[in-house]
JSON list of C-alpha atoms in Angstrom, two decimals:
[
{"chain": "C", "resi": 1, "resn": "UNK", "atom": "CA", "xyz": [103.81, 127.98, 114.36]},
{"chain": "C", "resi": 2, "resn": "UNK", "atom": "CA", "xyz": [102.40, 126.34, 111.27]},
{"chain": "C", "resi": 3, "resn": "UNK", "atom": "CA", "xyz": [101.06, 122.56, 111.47]},
{"chain": "C", "resi": 4, "resn": "UNK", "atom": "CA", "xyz": [103.46, 120.36, 109.41]},
{"chain": "C", "resi": 5, "resn": "UNK", "atom": "CA", "xyz": [101.91, 116.80, 108.34]},
{"chain": "C", "resi": 6, "resn": "UNK", "atom": "CA", "xyz": [104.50, 114.57, 108.62]},
{"chain": "C", "resi": 7, "resn": "UNK", "atom": "CA", "xyz": [104.92, 111.50, 106.52]},
{"chain": "C", "resi": 8, "resn": "UNK", "atom": "CA", "xyz": [106.39, 108.37, 107.84]},
{"chain": "C", "resi": 9, "resn": "UNK", "atom": "CA", "xyz": [106.82, 104.58, 106.85]},
{"chain": "C", "resi": 10, "resn": "UNK", "atom": "CA", "xyz": [106.03, 101.89, 109.23]},
{"chain": "C", "resi": 11, "resn": "UNK", "atom": "CA", "xyz": [109.71, 101.56, 109.75]},
{"chain": "C", "resi": 12, "resn": "UNK", "atom": "CA", "xyz": [110.54, 105.35, 110.30]},
{"chain": "C", "resi": 13, "resn": "UNK", "atom": "CA", "xyz": [107.14, 105.09, 113.00]},
{"chain": "C", "resi": 14, "resn": "UNK", "atom": "CA", "xyz": [108.68, 102.52, 114.85]},
{"chain": "C", "resi": 15, "resn": "UNK", "atom": "CA", "xyz": [112.51, 103.75, 115.17]},
{"chain": "C", "resi": 16, "resn": "UNK", "atom": "CA", "xyz": [110.90, 107.09, 116.24]},
{"chain": "C", "resi": 17, "resn": "UNK", "atom": "CA", "xyz": [108.80, 105.32, 118.80]},
{"chain": "C", "resi": 18, "resn": "UNK", "atom": "CA", "xyz": [111.80, 103.40, 120.02]},
{"chain": "C", "resi": 19, "resn": "UNK", "atom": "CA", "xyz": [113.89, 106.64, 120.04]},
{"chain": "C", "resi": 20, "resn": "UNK", "atom": "CA", "xyz": [111.21, 108.42, 122.17]},
{"chain": "C", "resi": 21, "resn": "UNK", "atom": "CA", "xyz": [110.97, 105.43, 124.66]},
{"chain": "C", "resi": 22, "resn": "UNK", "atom": "CA", "xyz": [114.39, 105.54, 125.29]},
{"chain": "C", "resi": 23, "resn": "UNK", "atom": "CA", "xyz": [114.48, 109.14, 125.97]},
{"chain": "C", "resi": 24, "resn": "UNK", "atom": "CA", "xyz": [111.36, 109.37, 128.06]},
{"chain": "C", "resi": 25, "resn": "UNK", "atom": "CA", "xyz": [112.94, 106.25, 130.18]},
{"chain": "C", "resi": 26, "resn": "UNK", "atom": "CA", "xyz": [116.57, 105.39, 130.19]},
{"chain": "C", "resi": 27, "resn": "UNK", "atom": "CA", "xyz": [117.98, 108.99, 128.96]},
{"chain": "C", "resi": 28, "resn": "UNK", "atom": "CA", "xyz": [115.79, 110.92, 131.08]},
{"chain": "C", "resi": 29, "resn": "UNK", "atom": "CA", "xyz": [116.83, 109.11, 134.69]},
{"chain": "C", "resi": 30, "resn": "UNK", "atom": "CA", "xyz": [120.55, 109.34, 133.29]},
{"chain": "C", "resi": 31, "resn": "UNK", "atom": "CA", "xyz": [120.34, 112.84, 133.13]},
{"chain": "C", "resi": 32, "resn": "UNK", "atom": "CA", "xyz": [118.44, 113.38, 136.34]},
{"chain": "C", "resi": 33, "resn": "UNK", "atom": "CA", "xyz": [121.35, 111.39, 137.82]},
{"chain": "C", "resi": 34, "resn": "UNK", "atom": "CA", "xyz": [123.97, 113.35, 136.50]},
{"chain": "C", "resi": 35, "resn": "UNK", "atom": "CA", "xyz": [122.06, 116.67, 137.86]},
{"chain": "C", "resi": 36, "resn": "UNK", "atom": "CA", "xyz": [121.85, 114.89, 141.32]},
{"chain": "C", "resi": 37, "resn": "UNK", "atom": "CA", "xyz": [125.61, 114.02, 141.35]},
{"chain": "C", "resi": 38, "resn": "UNK", "atom": "CA", "xyz": [126.31, 117.58, 140.37]},
{"chain": "C", "resi": 39, "resn": "UNK", "atom": "CA", "xyz": [124.22, 119.37, 142.87]},
{"chain": "C", "resi": 40, "resn": "UNK", "atom": "CA", "xyz": [126.27, 117.56, 145.53]},
{"chain": "C", "resi": 41, "resn": "UNK", "atom": "CA", "xyz": [129.45, 119.25, 144.12]},
{"chain": "C", "resi": 42, "resn": "UNK", "atom": "CA", "xyz": [128.11, 122.37, 146.09]},
{"chain": "C", "resi": 43, "resn": "UNK", "atom": "CA", "xyz": [127.65, 125.78, 144.64]},
{"chain": "C", "resi": 44, "resn": "UNK", "atom": "CA", "xyz": [125.83, 125.30, 141.40]},
{"chain": "C", "resi": 45, "resn": "UNK", "atom": "CA", "xyz": [126.50, 128.91, 140.53]},
{"chain": "C", "resi": 46, "resn": "UNK", "atom": "CA", "xyz": [129.81, 128.27, 139.08]},
{"chain": "C", "resi": 47, "resn": "UNK", "atom": "CA", "xyz": [129.53, 124.05, 138.92]},
{"chain": "C", "resi": 48, "resn": "UNK", "atom": "CA", "xyz": [129.98, 123.26, 135.05]},
{"chain": "C", "resi": 49, "resn": "UNK", "atom": "CA", "xyz": [128.93, 119.67, 135.48]},
{"chain": "C", "resi": 50, "resn": "UNK", "atom": "CA", "xyz": [125.58, 120.89, 136.80]},
{"chain": "C", "resi": 51, "resn": "UNK", "atom": "CA", "xyz": [125.24, 123.40, 133.94]},
{"chain": "C", "resi": 52, "resn": "UNK", "atom": "CA", "xyz": [126.35, 120.59, 130.99]},
{"chain": "C", "resi": 53, "resn": "UNK", "atom": "CA", "xyz": [123.81, 118.21, 132.87]},
{"chain": "C", "resi": 54, "resn": "UNK", "atom": "CA", "xyz": [121.14, 120.75, 132.54]},
{"chain": "C", "resi": 55, "resn": "UNK", "atom": "CA", "xyz": [121.82, 121.48, 129.02]},
{"chain": "C", "resi": 56, "resn": "UNK", "atom": "CA", "xyz": [121.66, 118.08, 128.16]},
{"chain": "C", "resi": 57, "resn": "UNK", "atom": "CA", "xyz": [118.43, 117.72, 130.11]},
{"chain": "C", "resi": 58, "resn": "UNK", "atom": "CA", "xyz": [116.88, 120.66, 127.91]},
{"chain": "C", "resi": 59, "resn": "UNK", "atom": "CA", "xyz": [118.28, 118.77, 124.76]},
{"chain": "C", "resi": 60, "resn": "UNK", "atom": "CA", "xyz": [116.27, 115.69, 125.59]},
{"chain": "C", "resi": 61, "resn": "UNK", "atom": "CA", "xyz": [113.19, 117.34, 126.72]},
{"chain": "C", "resi": 62, "resn": "UNK", "atom": "CA", "xyz": [113.23, 119.58, 123.20]},
{"chain": "C", "resi": 63, "resn": "UNK", "atom": "CA", "xyz": [113.74, 115.75, 121.27]},
{"chain": "C", "resi": 64, "resn": "UNK", "atom": "CA", "xyz": [110.88, 114.25, 123.53]},
{"chain": "C", "resi": 65, "resn": "UNK", "atom": "CA", "xyz": [108.45, 117.38, 122.71]},
{"chain": "C", "resi": 66, "resn": "UNK", "atom": "CA", "xyz": [109.78, 117.17, 118.77]},
{"chain": "C", "resi": 67, "resn": "UNK", "atom": "CA", "xyz": [109.10, 113.18, 118.57]},
{"chain": "C", "resi": 68, "resn": "UNK", "atom": "CA", "xyz": [105.66, 112.97, 120.48]},
{"chain": "C", "resi": 69, "resn": "UNK", "atom": "CA", "xyz": [104.50, 116.05, 118.05]},
{"chain": "C", "resi": 70, "resn": "UNK", "atom": "CA", "xyz": [105.96, 113.93, 114.73]},
{"chain": "C", "resi": 71, "resn": "UNK", "atom": "CA", "xyz": [104.18, 111.32, 116.15]},
{"chain": "C", "resi": 72, "resn": "UNK", "atom": "CA", "xyz": [101.10, 112.57, 117.10]},
{"chain": "C", "resi": 73, "resn": "UNK", "atom": "CA", "xyz": [100.64, 114.21, 113.58]},
{"chain": "C", "resi": 74, "resn": "UNK", "atom": "CA", "xyz": [102.05, 112.07, 111.39]},
{"chain": "C", "resi": 75, "resn": "UNK", "atom": "CA", "xyz": [100.55, 110.05, 108.39]},
{"chain": "C", "resi": 76, "resn": "UNK", "atom": "CA", "xyz": [101.68, 106.33, 107.95]},
{"chain": "C", "resi": 77, "resn": "UNK", "atom": "CA", "xyz": [102.13, 105.34, 104.45]},
{"chain": "C", "resi": 78, "resn": "UNK", "atom": "CA", "xyz": [101.80, 101.86, 103.70]},
{"chain": "C", "resi": 79, "resn": "UNK", "atom": "CA", "xyz": [104.35, 100.46, 100.86]},
{"chain": "C", "resi": 80, "resn": "UNK", "atom": "CA", "xyz": [102.46, 99.04, 97.98]},
{"chain": "C", "resi": 81, "resn": "UNK", "atom": "CA", "xyz": [103.83, 95.41, 96.82]},
{"chain": "C", "resi": 82, "resn": "UNK", "atom": "CA", "xyz": [102.79, 95.82, 93.46]},
{"chain": "C", "resi": 83, "resn": "UNK", "atom": "CA", "xyz": [103.44, 99.13, 92.48]},
{"chain": "C", "resi": 84, "resn": "UNK", "atom": "CA", "xyz": [106.09, 99.47, 89.61]},
{"chain": "C", "resi": 85, "resn": "UNK", "atom": "CA", "xyz": [106.40, 103.44, 90.30]},
{"chain": "C", "resi": 86, "resn": "UNK", "atom": "CA", "xyz": [108.51, 105.17, 92.85]},
{"chain": "C", "resi": 87, "resn": "UNK", "atom": "CA", "xyz": [106.77, 106.52, 96.26]},
{"chain": "C", "resi": 88, "resn": "UNK", "atom": "CA", "xyz": [107.32, 106.79, 100.08]},
{"chain": "C", "resi": 89, "resn": "UNK", "atom": "CA", "xyz": [109.11, 103.69, 101.06]},
{"chain": "C", "resi": 90, "resn": "UNK", "atom": "CA", "xyz": [110.70, 102.63, 97.57]},
{"chain": "C", "resi": 91, "resn": "UNK", "atom": "CA", "xyz": [114.22, 101.73, 97.26]},
{"chain": "C", "resi": 92, "resn": "UNK", "atom": "CA", "xyz": [115.27, 103.32, 94.02]},
{"chain": "C", "resi": 93, "resn": "UNK", "atom": "CA", "xyz": [118.64, 102.34, 92.06]},
{"chain": "C", "resi": 94, "resn": "UNK", "atom": "CA", "xyz": [119.35, 105.48, 89.90]},
{"chain": "C", "resi": 95, "resn": "UNK", "atom": "CA", "xyz": [122.18, 106.01, 87.58]},
{"chain": "C", "resi": 96, "resn": "UNK", "atom": "CA", "xyz": [123.68, 109.53, 88.12]},
{"chain": "C", "resi": 97, "resn": "UNK", "atom": "CA", "xyz": [126.74, 111.21, 86.71]},
{"chain": "C", "resi": 98, "resn": "UNK", "atom": "CA", "xyz": [128.06, 107.07, 85.63]},
{"chain": "C", "resi": 99, "resn": "UNK", "atom": "CA", "xyz": [127.76, 106.03, 89.22]},
{"chain": "C", "resi": 100, "resn": "UNK", "atom": "CA", "xyz": [124.91, 103.97, 90.66]},
{"chain": "C", "resi": 101, "resn": "UNK", "atom": "CA", "xyz": [123.35, 105.22, 93.63]},
{"chain": "C", "resi": 102, "resn": "UNK", "atom": "CA", "xyz": [120.47, 103.50, 95.71]},
{"chain": "C", "resi": 103, "resn": "UNK", "atom": "CA", "xyz": [117.84, 105.84, 97.53]},
{"chain": "C", "resi": 104, "resn": "UNK", "atom": "CA", "xyz": [115.24, 104.89, 100.04]},
{"chain": "C", "resi": 105, "resn": "UNK", "atom": "CA", "xyz": [112.57, 107.38, 99.55]},
{"chain": "C", "resi": 106, "resn": "UNK", "atom": "CA", "xyz": [111.07, 108.45, 103.21]},
{"chain": "C", "resi": 107, "resn": "UNK", "atom": "CA", "xyz": [109.25, 111.49, 104.96]},
{"chain": "C", "resi": 108, "resn": "UNK", "atom": "CA", "xyz": [111.35, 114.34, 105.86]},
{"chain": "C", "resi": 109, "resn": "UNK", "atom": "CA", "xyz": [111.14, 113.24, 109.62]},
{"chain": "C", "resi": 110, "resn": "UNK", "atom": "CA", "xyz": [113.40, 109.97, 108.56]},
{"chain": "C", "resi": 111, "resn": "UNK", "atom": "CA", "xyz": [115.58, 111.33, 106.33]},
{"chain": "C", "resi": 112, "resn": "UNK", "atom": "CA", "xyz": [118.98, 110.49, 106.59]},
{"chain": "C", "resi": 113, "resn": "UNK", "atom": "CA", "xyz": [121.35, 110.90, 103.79]},
{"chain": "C", "resi": 114, "resn": "UNK", "atom": "CA", "xyz": [124.43, 109.22, 105.32]},
{"chain": "C", "resi": 115, "resn": "UNK", "atom": "CA", "xyz": [122.30, 105.78, 105.06]},
{"chain": "C", "resi": 116, "resn": "UNK", "atom": "CA", "xyz": [120.60, 106.23, 102.05]},
{"chain": "C", "resi": 117, "resn": "UNK", "atom": "CA", "xyz": [117.39, 107.67, 103.05]},
{"chain": "C", "resi": 118, "resn": "UNK", "atom": "CA", "xyz": [116.14, 110.73, 101.62]},
{"chain": "C", "resi": 119, "resn": "UNK", "atom": "CA", "xyz": [113.28, 112.77, 102.05]},
{"chain": "C", "resi": 120, "resn": "UNK", "atom": "CA", "xyz": [110.18, 112.68, 99.50]},
{"chain": "C", "resi": 121, "resn": "UNK", "atom": "CA", "xyz": [110.30, 116.48, 99.64]},
{"chain": "C", "resi": 122, "resn": "UNK", "atom": "CA", "xyz": [114.18, 116.70, 98.76]},
{"chain": "C", "resi": 123, "resn": "UNK", "atom": "CA", "xyz": [114.91, 117.85, 95.30]},
{"chain": "C", "resi": 124, "resn": "UNK", "atom": "CA", "xyz": [116.12, 114.20, 94.30]},
{"chain": "C", "resi": 125, "resn": "UNK", "atom": "CA", "xyz": [113.46, 112.64, 96.06]},
{"chain": "C", "resi": 126, "resn": "UNK", "atom": "CA", "xyz": [110.75, 114.80, 94.57]},
{"chain": "C", "resi": 127, "resn": "UNK", "atom": "CA", "xyz": [111.80, 114.35, 91.30]},
{"chain": "C", "resi": 128, "resn": "UNK", "atom": "CA", "xyz": [111.81, 110.31, 91.65]},
{"chain": "C", "resi": 129, "resn": "UNK", "atom": "CA", "xyz": [108.02, 110.26, 92.96]},
{"chain": "C", "resi": 130, "resn": "UNK", "atom": "CA", "xyz": [105.61, 108.69, 90.23]},
{"chain": "C", "resi": 131, "resn": "UNK", "atom": "CA", "xyz": [108.47, 107.64, 87.82]},
{"chain": "C", "resi": 132, "resn": "UNK", "atom": "CA", "xyz": [109.24, 103.88, 87.00]},
{"chain": "C", "resi": 133, "resn": "UNK", "atom": "CA", "xyz": [112.17, 102.02, 86.05]},
{"chain": "C", "resi": 134, "resn": "UNK", "atom": "CA", "xyz": [113.91, 103.41, 82.61]},
{"chain": "C", "resi": 135, "resn": "UNK", "atom": "CA", "xyz": [112.48, 106.70, 83.18]},
{"chain": "C", "resi": 136, "resn": "UNK", "atom": "CA", "xyz": [115.28, 109.68, 82.67]},
{"chain": "C", "resi": 137, "resn": "UNK", "atom": "CA", "xyz": [114.83, 112.49, 85.30]},
{"chain": "C", "resi": 138, "resn": "UNK", "atom": "CA", "xyz": [116.44, 116.27, 85.83]},
{"chain": "C", "resi": 139, "resn": "UNK", "atom": "CA", "xyz": [116.75, 117.37, 88.97]},
{"chain": "C", "resi": 140, "resn": "UNK", "atom": "CA", "xyz": [118.16, 120.64, 90.28]},
{"chain": "C", "resi": 141, "resn": "UNK", "atom": "CA", "xyz": [120.19, 119.81, 93.36]},
{"chain": "C", "resi": 142, "resn": "UNK", "atom": "CA", "xyz": [120.85, 121.78, 96.53]},
{"chain": "C", "resi": 143, "resn": "UNK", "atom": "CA", "xyz": [123.69, 123.70, 94.79]},
{"chain": "C", "resi": 144, "resn": "UNK", "atom": "CA", "xyz": [121.52, 124.67, 91.78]},
{"chain": "C", "resi": 145, "resn": "UNK", "atom": "CA", "xyz": [123.63, 122.26, 89.63]},
{"chain": "C", "resi": 146, "resn": "UNK", "atom": "CA", "xyz": [121.49, 120.33, 87.28]},
{"chain": "C", "resi": 147, "resn": "UNK", "atom": "CA", "xyz": [121.00, 116.42, 88.04]},
{"chain": "C", "resi": 148, "resn": "UNK", "atom": "CA", "xyz": [120.39, 113.92, 85.21]},
{"chain": "C", "resi": 149, "resn": "UNK", "atom": "CA", "xyz": [119.37, 110.39, 86.67]},
{"chain": "C", "resi": 150, "resn": "UNK", "atom": "CA", "xyz": [118.06, 107.18, 84.96]},
{"chain": "C", "resi": 151, "resn": "UNK", "atom": "CA", "xyz": [116.15, 105.12, 87.21]},
{"chain": "C", "resi": 152, "resn": "UNK", "atom": "CA", "xyz": [117.64, 101.06, 86.78]},
{"chain": "C", "resi": 153, "resn": "UNK", "atom": "CA", "xyz": [115.35, 99.79, 89.37]},
{"chain": "C", "resi": 154, "resn": "UNK", "atom": "CA", "xyz": [112.20, 100.26, 91.55]},
{"chain": "C", "resi": 155, "resn": "UNK", "atom": "CA", "xyz": [111.82, 97.97, 94.66]},
{"chain": "C", "resi": 156, "resn": "UNK", "atom": "CA", "xyz": [109.05, 98.58, 97.17]}
]
C-alpha cells in the first residue's frame, strides 16, 4: 500500500485524537460487553446478536487502525493569521451561480461536505488554494460541470 501524507489542521488533529480515544476506551469496552452478553445466549453458530457484535468489533478495530495510521503519518498545518491568500485552514466565502457559499479548506482526512469542510484535494478546494479576495476562479466539479466562483472573503 502506498504511503499517503495526510494534511490536518490543529482542530482536525484534535478531533481525530478525541475519536481515537473514545474508540479505544468507551466503544471497545461497550462492544466487548455486547459480545460477552451475546455469548451467554448459547450456540454462537446461529446467534445474530453475537455476529452483529463481532462485526461491530471489526469495524471499530479497523477505524482505530485507520486513525492511528492517519495521526502517525499526518502533517499538521499551522494556520497563517496574516495571509490574505487561501490555504489549508482558511474559511473562504465564494459566490457560485449567484449564491454565497462558505467553505473551510481542510486536509482530506477531516473533510466533511455536510459541515462545509472541503478537502484541499477536491476540485473546488484545489482551485481555491493560493487565491485571494476578488479572484475569479473556474473549476470542474465532480460531475464534469464547470464551476465559476468569485472569492468574496478569506479568513484564516
